[in-house]
Coordinates of C-alpha atoms in Angstrom, one line a residue:
Chain H
M4 CA 115.3 19.3 -1.3
V5 CA 116.6 16.3 0.6
I6 CA 113.7 16.6 3.0
S7 CA 111.1 16.7 0.1
R8 CA 112.8 13.6 -1.4
L9 CA 112.5 11.8 1.9
I10 CA 108.8 12.8 2.3
A11 CA 108.2 11.5 -1.3
R12 CA 109.8 8.2 -0.2
L13 CA 107.7 8.0 2.9
Q14 CA 104.6 8.5 0.8
R15 CA 105.7 5.9 -1.6
Y16 CA 106.5 3.1 0.8
E17 CA 104.1 3.6 3.6
G18 CA 101.5 1.5 1.9
W19 CA 103.7 -1.6 2.1
F20 CA 104.1 -1.3 5.8
G21 CA 100.3 -0.6 6.3
V22 CA 99.4 -3.7 4.3
A23 CA 102.0 -6.0 5.9
A24 CA 100.9 -4.8 9.4
G25 CA 97.2 -5.3 8.5
L26 CA 97.8 -8.9 7.3
L27 CA 99.9 -9.9 10.3
I28 CA 97.5 -8.4 12.8
M29 CA 94.5 -10.1 11.1
V30 CA 96.3 -13.5 11.2
G31 CA 97.5 -12.9 14.7
L32 CA 94.0 -11.9 15.9
Y33 CA 92.5 -15.0 14.3
M34 CA 95.1 -17.3 16.0
G35 CA 94.9 -15.5 19.3
L36 CA 91.1 -15.4 19.5
V37 CA 90.2 -18.7 17.8
T38 CA 93.0 -21.3 17.6
S39 CA 95.2 -20.6 20.6
S40 CA 94.4 -22.5 23.8
P41 CA 93.2 -20.8 27.0
D42 CA 95.6 -20.5 29.9
Y43 CA 95.5 -23.1 32.6
Y44 CA 95.1 -20.6 35.4
Q45 CA 93.7 -17.5 33.7
G46 CA 91.4 -19.3 31.3
E47 CA 90.1 -17.4 28.2
V48 CA 91.0 -14.0 29.6
V49 CA 94.6 -14.6 28.7
R50 CA 93.5 -13.7 25.1
I51 CA 93.8 -10.0 26.1
M52 CA 97.6 -10.6 26.1
Y53 CA 97.6 -10.7 22.3
I54 CA 96.7 -7.0 22.2
H55 CA 98.0 -5.8 25.5
V56 CA 101.6 -7.0 25.2
P57 CA 102.2 -5.8 21.6
A58 CA 100.7 -2.4 22.5
A59 CA 103.0 -2.1 25.5
Q60 CA 106.0 -3.2 23.3
S61 CA 105.1 -0.6 20.6
A62 CA 104.8 2.1 23.3
M63 CA 108.3 1.3 24.5
F64 CA 109.5 1.1 20.9
A65 CA 108.0 4.5 20.2
Y66 CA 109.9 6.0 23.2
T67 CA 113.1 4.4 21.9
V68 CA 112.5 6.0 18.5
L69 CA 111.9 9.3 20.3
F70 CA 115.1 8.9 22.3
G71 CA 117.2 8.0 19.2
G72 CA 115.6 10.9 17.2
S73 CA 116.2 13.4 20.0
I74 CA 119.9 12.5 20.2
W75 CA 120.1 12.7 16.4
Y76 CA 118.4 16.1 16.3
L77 CA 120.7 17.6 19.0
W78 CA 123.6 16.4 17.0
K79 CA 122.6 17.1 13.4
R80 CA 119.8 19.7 13.9
D81 CA 117.8 18.0 11.1
P82 CA 114.2 19.3 11.2
I83 CA 112.7 16.2 9.6
V84 CA 114.2 14.1 12.5
D85 CA 112.5 16.5 14.9
N86 CA 109.2 15.8 13.0
M87 CA 109.8 12.1 13.4
S88 CA 110.5 12.4 17.1
H89 CA 107.4 14.5 17.6
A90 CA 105.3 12.0 15.6
A91 CA 106.8 9.1 17.7
A92 CA 105.8 10.8 20.9
G93 CA 102.2 11.2 19.8
I94 CA 101.9 7.6 18.7
G95 CA 103.7 6.6 21.9
V96 CA 100.9 8.2 23.9
F97 CA 98.3 6.3 21.9
F98 CA 100.0 2.9 22.4
T99 CA 100.8 3.6 26.1
L100 CA 97.1 4.4 26.7
I101 CA 96.0 1.2 24.9
A102 CA 98.4 -0.8 27.0
L103 CA 97.2 0.7 30.3
I104 CA 93.5 0.4 29.4
T105 CA 93.8 -3.3 28.2
G106 CA 96.0 -4.0 31.2
S107 CA 93.4 -2.7 33.6
I108 CA 90.7 -4.7 31.9
W109 CA 92.9 -7.8 32.2
A110 CA 93.7 -7.0 35.9
K111 CA 90.0 -7.0 36.9
P112 CA 89.2 -10.7 36.3
T113 CA 92.8 -11.8 37.0
W114 CA 93.7 -9.8 40.2
N115 CA 90.2 -8.6 41.1
T116 CA 91.2 -5.0 40.8
W117 CA 91.3 -2.4 38.0
W118 CA 94.5 -0.8 39.3
T119 CA 97.2 -1.7 41.8
W120 CA 100.4 0.2 42.8
D121 CA 102.6 -2.3 41.1
P122 CA 106.1 -1.1 40.0
R123 CA 105.5 -2.1 36.3
L124 CA 102.2 -0.2 36.2
I125 CA 103.6 2.9 37.9
S126 CA 106.7 3.1 35.7
F127 CA 104.6 2.6 32.6
T128 CA 102.2 5.4 33.8
I129 CA 105.3 7.6 34.3
M130 CA 106.2 7.0 30.7
L131 CA 102.8 8.2 29.7
L132 CA 103.2 11.4 31.8
I133 CA 106.7 12.0 30.3
L134 CA 105.2 11.7 26.7
V135 CA 102.3 13.9 27.5
G136 CA 104.7 16.4 29.1
Y137 CA 106.9 16.3 26.0
L138 CA 103.9 17.1 23.8
M139 CA 102.7 19.9 26.1
L140 CA 106.2 21.4 26.3
R141 CA 106.2 21.6 22.5
T142 CA 102.9 23.5 22.5
F143 CA 104.1 26.1 25.0
L144 CA 107.1 27.4 23.0
E145 CA 106.8 29.8 20.1
D146 CA 110.3 29.4 18.8
K147 CA 110.4 26.2 16.7
E148 CA 114.1 25.5 17.3
K149 CA 113.8 26.0 21.0
E150 CA 110.7 23.8 21.0
A151 CA 112.6 21.0 19.3
T152 CA 115.7 21.4 21.5
Y153 CA 113.9 21.5 24.9
G154 CA 111.7 18.6 23.8
A155 CA 114.8 16.5 22.8
I156 CA 116.4 17.2 26.2
L157 CA 113.3 16.1 28.1
A158 CA 113.0 13.0 26.0
I159 CA 116.6 12.0 26.6
V160 CA 116.3 12.6 30.4
G161 CA 113.0 10.6 30.5
F162 CA 114.6 7.6 28.8
I163 CA 115.8 6.5 32.2
D164 CA 112.2 5.2 32.8
L165 CA 112.5 2.6 30.0
P166 CA 115.0 0.2 31.7
I167 CA 112.9 0.6 34.9
I168 CA 109.8 -0.5 33.1
H169 CA 111.6 -3.5 31.5
F170 CA 113.3 -4.8 34.6
S171 CA 110.6 -3.8 37.2
V172 CA 109.1 -7.3 37.1
E173 CA 112.5 -8.8 37.9
W174 CA 113.7 -6.3 40.5
W175 CA 110.4 -6.2 42.5
R176 CA 108.4 -9.4 42.8
T177 CA 104.8 -8.1 42.9
L178 CA 101.6 -8.9 41.2
H179 CA 102.8 -8.5 37.6
Q180 CA 104.1 -11.8 36.2
P181 CA 107.9 -12.0 35.3
L182 CA 109.0 -11.8 31.6
S183 CA 107.8 -14.8 29.6
I184 CA 110.7 -14.4 27.1
S185 CA 114.0 -13.7 28.7
T186 CA 117.6 -15.1 28.9
R187 CA 116.2 -17.8 31.1
G188 CA 114.2 -19.1 28.2
V189 CA 110.7 -19.1 26.8
S190 CA 108.0 -19.9 29.4
I191 CA 105.0 -19.8 27.0
A192 CA 103.3 -22.5 25.0
S193 CA 104.0 -22.4 21.2
D194 CA 100.3 -22.1 20.3
M195 CA 100.3 -18.9 22.4
L196 CA 103.8 -17.7 21.3
I197 CA 103.1 -17.8 17.6
P198 CA 100.0 -15.4 17.6
L199 CA 101.8 -13.3 20.2
L200 CA 104.9 -13.0 17.9
L201 CA 102.7 -12.3 14.8
M202 CA 100.8 -9.5 16.7
S203 CA 104.1 -8.1 18.0
I204 CA 105.6 -7.9 14.6
G205 CA 102.3 -6.6 13.2
F206 CA 102.2 -3.8 15.8
Y207 CA 105.9 -2.9 15.1
L208 CA 105.0 -2.5 11.4
L209 CA 101.9 -0.6 12.3
F210 CA 103.9 1.7 14.4
T211 CA 106.3 2.2 11.5
Y212 CA 103.4 2.9 9.2
M213 CA 101.9 5.4 11.6
L214 CA 105.3 7.0 12.1
M215 CA 105.7 7.5 8.3
V216 CA 102.2 9.0 8.0
R217 CA 102.4 11.2 11.0
T218 CA 105.9 12.5 10.2
Q219 CA 104.5 13.5 6.8
M220 CA 101.6 15.1 8.5
L221 CA 103.8 17.2 10.8
Y222 CA 106.1 18.1 8.0
L223 CA 103.3 19.2 5.7
E224 CA 101.6 21.2 8.5
R225 CA 104.9 23.0 9.1
L226 CA 105.4 23.5 5.4
L227 CA 102.0 25.0 5.0
E228 CA 102.4 27.2 8.0
A229 CA 105.8 28.4 6.9
K230 CA 104.7 29.1 3.3
R231 CA 101.5 30.8 4.4
G232 CA 103.5 32.9 6.8
R233 CA 105.9 33.9 4.1
M234 CA 103.1 34.7 1.7
L235 CA 101.3 36.8 4.4
S236 CA 104.5 38.7 5.3
K237 CA 104.9 39.5 1.6
V238 CA 101.4 40.9 1.5
H239 CA 101.8 42.9 4.7
V240 CA 105.3 44.3 4.1
Chain F
M14 CA 90.1 11.9 -1.5
K15 CA 87.6 9.6 -3.4
R16 CA 90.0 6.7 -3.3
F17 CA 90.7 7.4 0.4
Y18 CA 87.0 7.1 1.3
I19 CA 86.5 4.0 -0.9
R20 CA 89.4 2.3 0.9
W21 CA 88.1 3.2 4.3
G22 CA 84.6 2.2 3.3
G23 CA 85.9 -1.2 2.3
V24 CA 87.7 -1.5 5.7
L25 CA 84.4 -0.6 7.4
I26 CA 82.4 -3.2 5.5
I27 CA 84.9 -6.0 6.1
T28 CA 85.0 -5.1 9.8
A29 CA 81.2 -5.2 10.0
I30 CA 81.1 -8.6 8.3
I31 CA 83.7 -10.0 10.7
G32 CA 81.8 -8.5 13.6
V33 CA 78.5 -10.1 12.5
L34 CA 80.2 -13.5 12.0
G35 CA 81.9 -13.2 15.4
I36 CA 78.6 -12.5 17.2
Q37 CA 76.9 -15.4 15.4
R38 CA 79.7 -17.8 16.4
Y39 CA 79.6 -16.5 20.0
N40 CA 75.8 -17.2 20.2
R41 CA 76.2 -20.6 18.6
D42 CA 79.3 -22.1 20.1
V43 CA 80.7 -20.0 22.9
T44 CA 78.0 -18.6 25.1
S45 CA 76.9 -20.5 28.2
I46 CA 73.5 -20.8 29.9
S47 CA 72.5 -20.7 33.6
P48 CA 71.5 -23.8 35.6
D49 CA 67.9 -22.7 35.9
R50 CA 67.7 -22.2 32.2
L51 CA 69.0 -25.7 31.7
L52 CA 66.4 -27.1 34.0
R53 CA 63.7 -25.0 32.4
E54 CA 64.5 -25.8 28.8
Q55 CA 66.1 -29.2 29.1
P56 CA 67.9 -29.0 25.7
A57 CA 68.7 -32.2 23.9
Q58 CA 71.9 -30.9 22.2
A59 CA 75.3 -30.3 23.9
V60 CA 75.4 -27.1 25.9
R61 CA 77.7 -25.1 28.2
V62 CA 76.4 -24.3 31.7
L63 CA 78.0 -21.8 34.0
G64 CA 77.5 -22.4 37.7
M65 CA 79.1 -22.9 41.1
V66 CA 80.3 -26.2 42.5
E67 CA 78.3 -26.9 45.6
A68 CA 80.4 -27.2 48.8
A69 CA 81.3 -30.8 49.8
S70 CA 79.4 -32.3 46.8
I71 CA 82.4 -33.7 44.8
V72 CA 82.5 -37.5 44.8
K73 CA 85.2 -39.4 42.9
E74 CA 84.4 -42.8 41.6
G75 CA 87.9 -44.3 41.8
E76 CA 91.3 -43.0 40.4
G77 CA 90.8 -41.5 36.9
G78 CA 87.1 -42.5 37.0
P79 CA 84.0 -40.3 36.7
V80 CA 83.5 -37.4 39.2
A81 CA 80.0 -36.5 40.5
F82 CA 79.2 -33.1 41.9
Q83 CA 76.4 -30.6 42.2
L84 CA 76.3 -27.4 40.2
S85 CA 74.2 -24.5 41.4
G86 CA 72.8 -21.3 40.0
E87 CA 70.4 -18.8 41.3
G88 CA 68.4 -20.9 43.7
T89 CA 68.6 -24.1 41.5
K90 CA 71.1 -26.9 41.4
F91 CA 71.5 -30.2 39.5
S92 CA 73.8 -33.2 39.5
V93 CA 76.7 -33.5 37.1
R94 CA 78.6 -36.6 36.1
Y95 CA 81.9 -35.6 34.6
I96 CA 84.0 -38.0 32.5
G97 CA 87.2 -36.5 31.2
E98 CA 90.7 -35.2 32.0
E99 CA 91.3 -34.7 35.7
S100 CA 90.9 -31.0 36.4
E101 CA 92.5 -29.1 39.2
N102 CA 89.9 -26.4 38.7
L103 CA 87.2 -28.7 39.9
R104 CA 87.0 -27.5 43.5
D105 CA 84.3 -26.7 46.1
L106 CA 82.6 -23.3 45.6
K107 CA 84.5 -22.6 42.3
T108 CA 82.5 -21.1 39.5
L109 CA 83.0 -23.1 36.3
V110 CA 81.6 -23.9 32.9
V111 CA 80.7 -27.5 32.3
E112 CA 80.2 -28.7 28.8
G113 CA 78.0 -31.7 27.9
K114 CA 74.5 -33.0 27.5
W115 CA 71.5 -33.1 29.8
N116 CA 70.0 -36.6 30.3
S117 CA 66.3 -36.0 30.9
T118 CA 65.8 -39.6 31.9
T119 CA 68.3 -39.7 34.7
Q120 CA 68.1 -35.9 35.4
I121 CA 71.9 -35.8 35.4
F122 CA 74.1 -33.6 33.3
E123 CA 76.7 -35.7 31.6
A124 CA 79.8 -33.5 31.2
D125 CA 82.9 -34.2 29.2
K126 CA 84.7 -30.9 29.6
I127 CA 85.3 -28.4 32.4
S128 CA 86.5 -24.8 31.8
L129 CA 87.2 -21.7 33.8
V130 CA 84.7 -18.8 33.6
P131 CA 85.5 -17.3 30.1
N132 CA 85.1 -13.6 30.9
Y133 CA 84.3 -12.9 27.3
G134 CA 82.9 -9.5 28.3
F135 CA 86.4 -8.4 29.5
I136 CA 88.0 -9.8 26.3
T137 CA 85.6 -8.0 24.0
A138 CA 85.9 -4.8 26.0
A139 CA 89.8 -4.9 25.7
Y140 CA 89.7 -5.5 22.0
L141 CA 87.1 -2.9 21.3
A142 CA 88.9 -0.4 23.5
S143 CA 92.0 -1.0 21.4
L144 CA 90.8 -1.5 17.9
I145 CA 88.1 1.2 17.6
P146 CA 90.5 4.0 18.8
M147 CA 93.2 2.6 16.5
G148 CA 90.9 2.7 13.5
L149 CA 89.8 6.3 14.3
F150 CA 93.4 7.4 14.9
L151 CA 94.5 5.9 11.6
F152 CA 91.5 7.3 9.7
N153 CA 92.0 10.8 11.1
M154 CA 95.8 10.8 10.5
E155 CA 95.5 9.6 6.9
R156 CA 92.7 12.0 6.2
R157 CA 94.7 14.9 7.6
V158 CA 97.7 14.0 5.4
A159 CA 95.5 13.6 2.3
M160 CA 93.8 17.0 3.0
L161 CA 97.2 18.7 3.6
Y162 CA 98.5 17.5 0.2
I163 CA 95.3 18.9 -1.4
Q164 CA 95.6 22.2 0.4
I165 CA 99.3 22.6 -0.5
K166 CA 98.5 21.7 -4.1
E167 CA 95.5 24.1 -4.3
E168 CA 97.3 27.0 -2.6
K169 CA 100.3 26.5 -4.9
V170 CA 102.7 26.6 -2.0
Y171 CA 104.3 23.3 -2.8
Q172 CA 107.6 23.6 -4.7
P173 CA 108.5 20.5 -6.7
E174 CA 112.0 19.3 -6.5
E175 CA 114.3 21.1 -8.9
P176 CA 117.3 19.4 -10.5
L177 CA 120.6 20.4 -9.1
E178 CA 122.6 22.8 -11.4
V179 CA 125.9 21.2 -12.2
G180 CA 128.9 23.3 -13.3

């Protein structure tokens, strides 16, 4: 009953997140593509940053949600939390792929290569592999509880990759530029920072919206499957 | 489901309008022409020309004054006289975009702005590679949820929340 109440809430409030995300992304895109100035060294190609950076941030946020959800699940064994973690992993794969593809498109005119064995790129690709592995593991197991438990353990172990992704540009000085916003200060012009912030917040809201919709989807799929199974067993017994 | 398709139809129409306006603006204000096209058409209005700075052609007329150089394309080149902010990007053999007007009397291109190669193709590719899958992902996910609610309703497997019995 608590779960169905939560699903009803998700259904009720998801629209607000969707609309807010859409508005922020539209304004951010306009500012990023039209009003912000080109970078002194990279020129216009810097505009890829307005989609690449928020996608990468959202991917890492998705993994953080997956990590938090996995701990919560192992502690409380709440199936809706498992649905949320499962949903976060799927959306995480999507945002990680977008970040890697846009990063590669950015790398070509900037570094003259589509791919390089840079620590940031490698650690980010490892995150994609962990997320894909998590989703694959969940398809191999028949027992739903085992599926959720093993998935949660894998997600917790894989979380070690997140600090490596974040600090890789500080620990290893390679092609990838260091953090623009850090404890050292902000090394980005305000006409670039504002659209970047708008896009980042927009993407976080979009992720939340997607998480609400996808959690519902997984819950409803399970519900339908369980109810049908129960109905079939009644027929066959 | 009808409301769902109307909503997504609206999103599609708005996206198409923004796309058309974007292409129009690109063709009008952003796109650059090649040096041979400039020499062939000799346009009277301000244009953007993409070409490479000829080696050893840069001549500065005093500190902060105009800079003269040659810009080359595929087998053609022309003289440019640039008056504007000093640019570190103005270097030998560098591919640049110069903005200004062609003076048909002096046969010199009078530039007032110098920019790096815009690489708009890469920018467009990055945005399309992100936004199109994002739209499809959202559409499919929302559609699946709407269908699941209908399926559950039709198959009468959904149990509405019952009030808790007290006492």
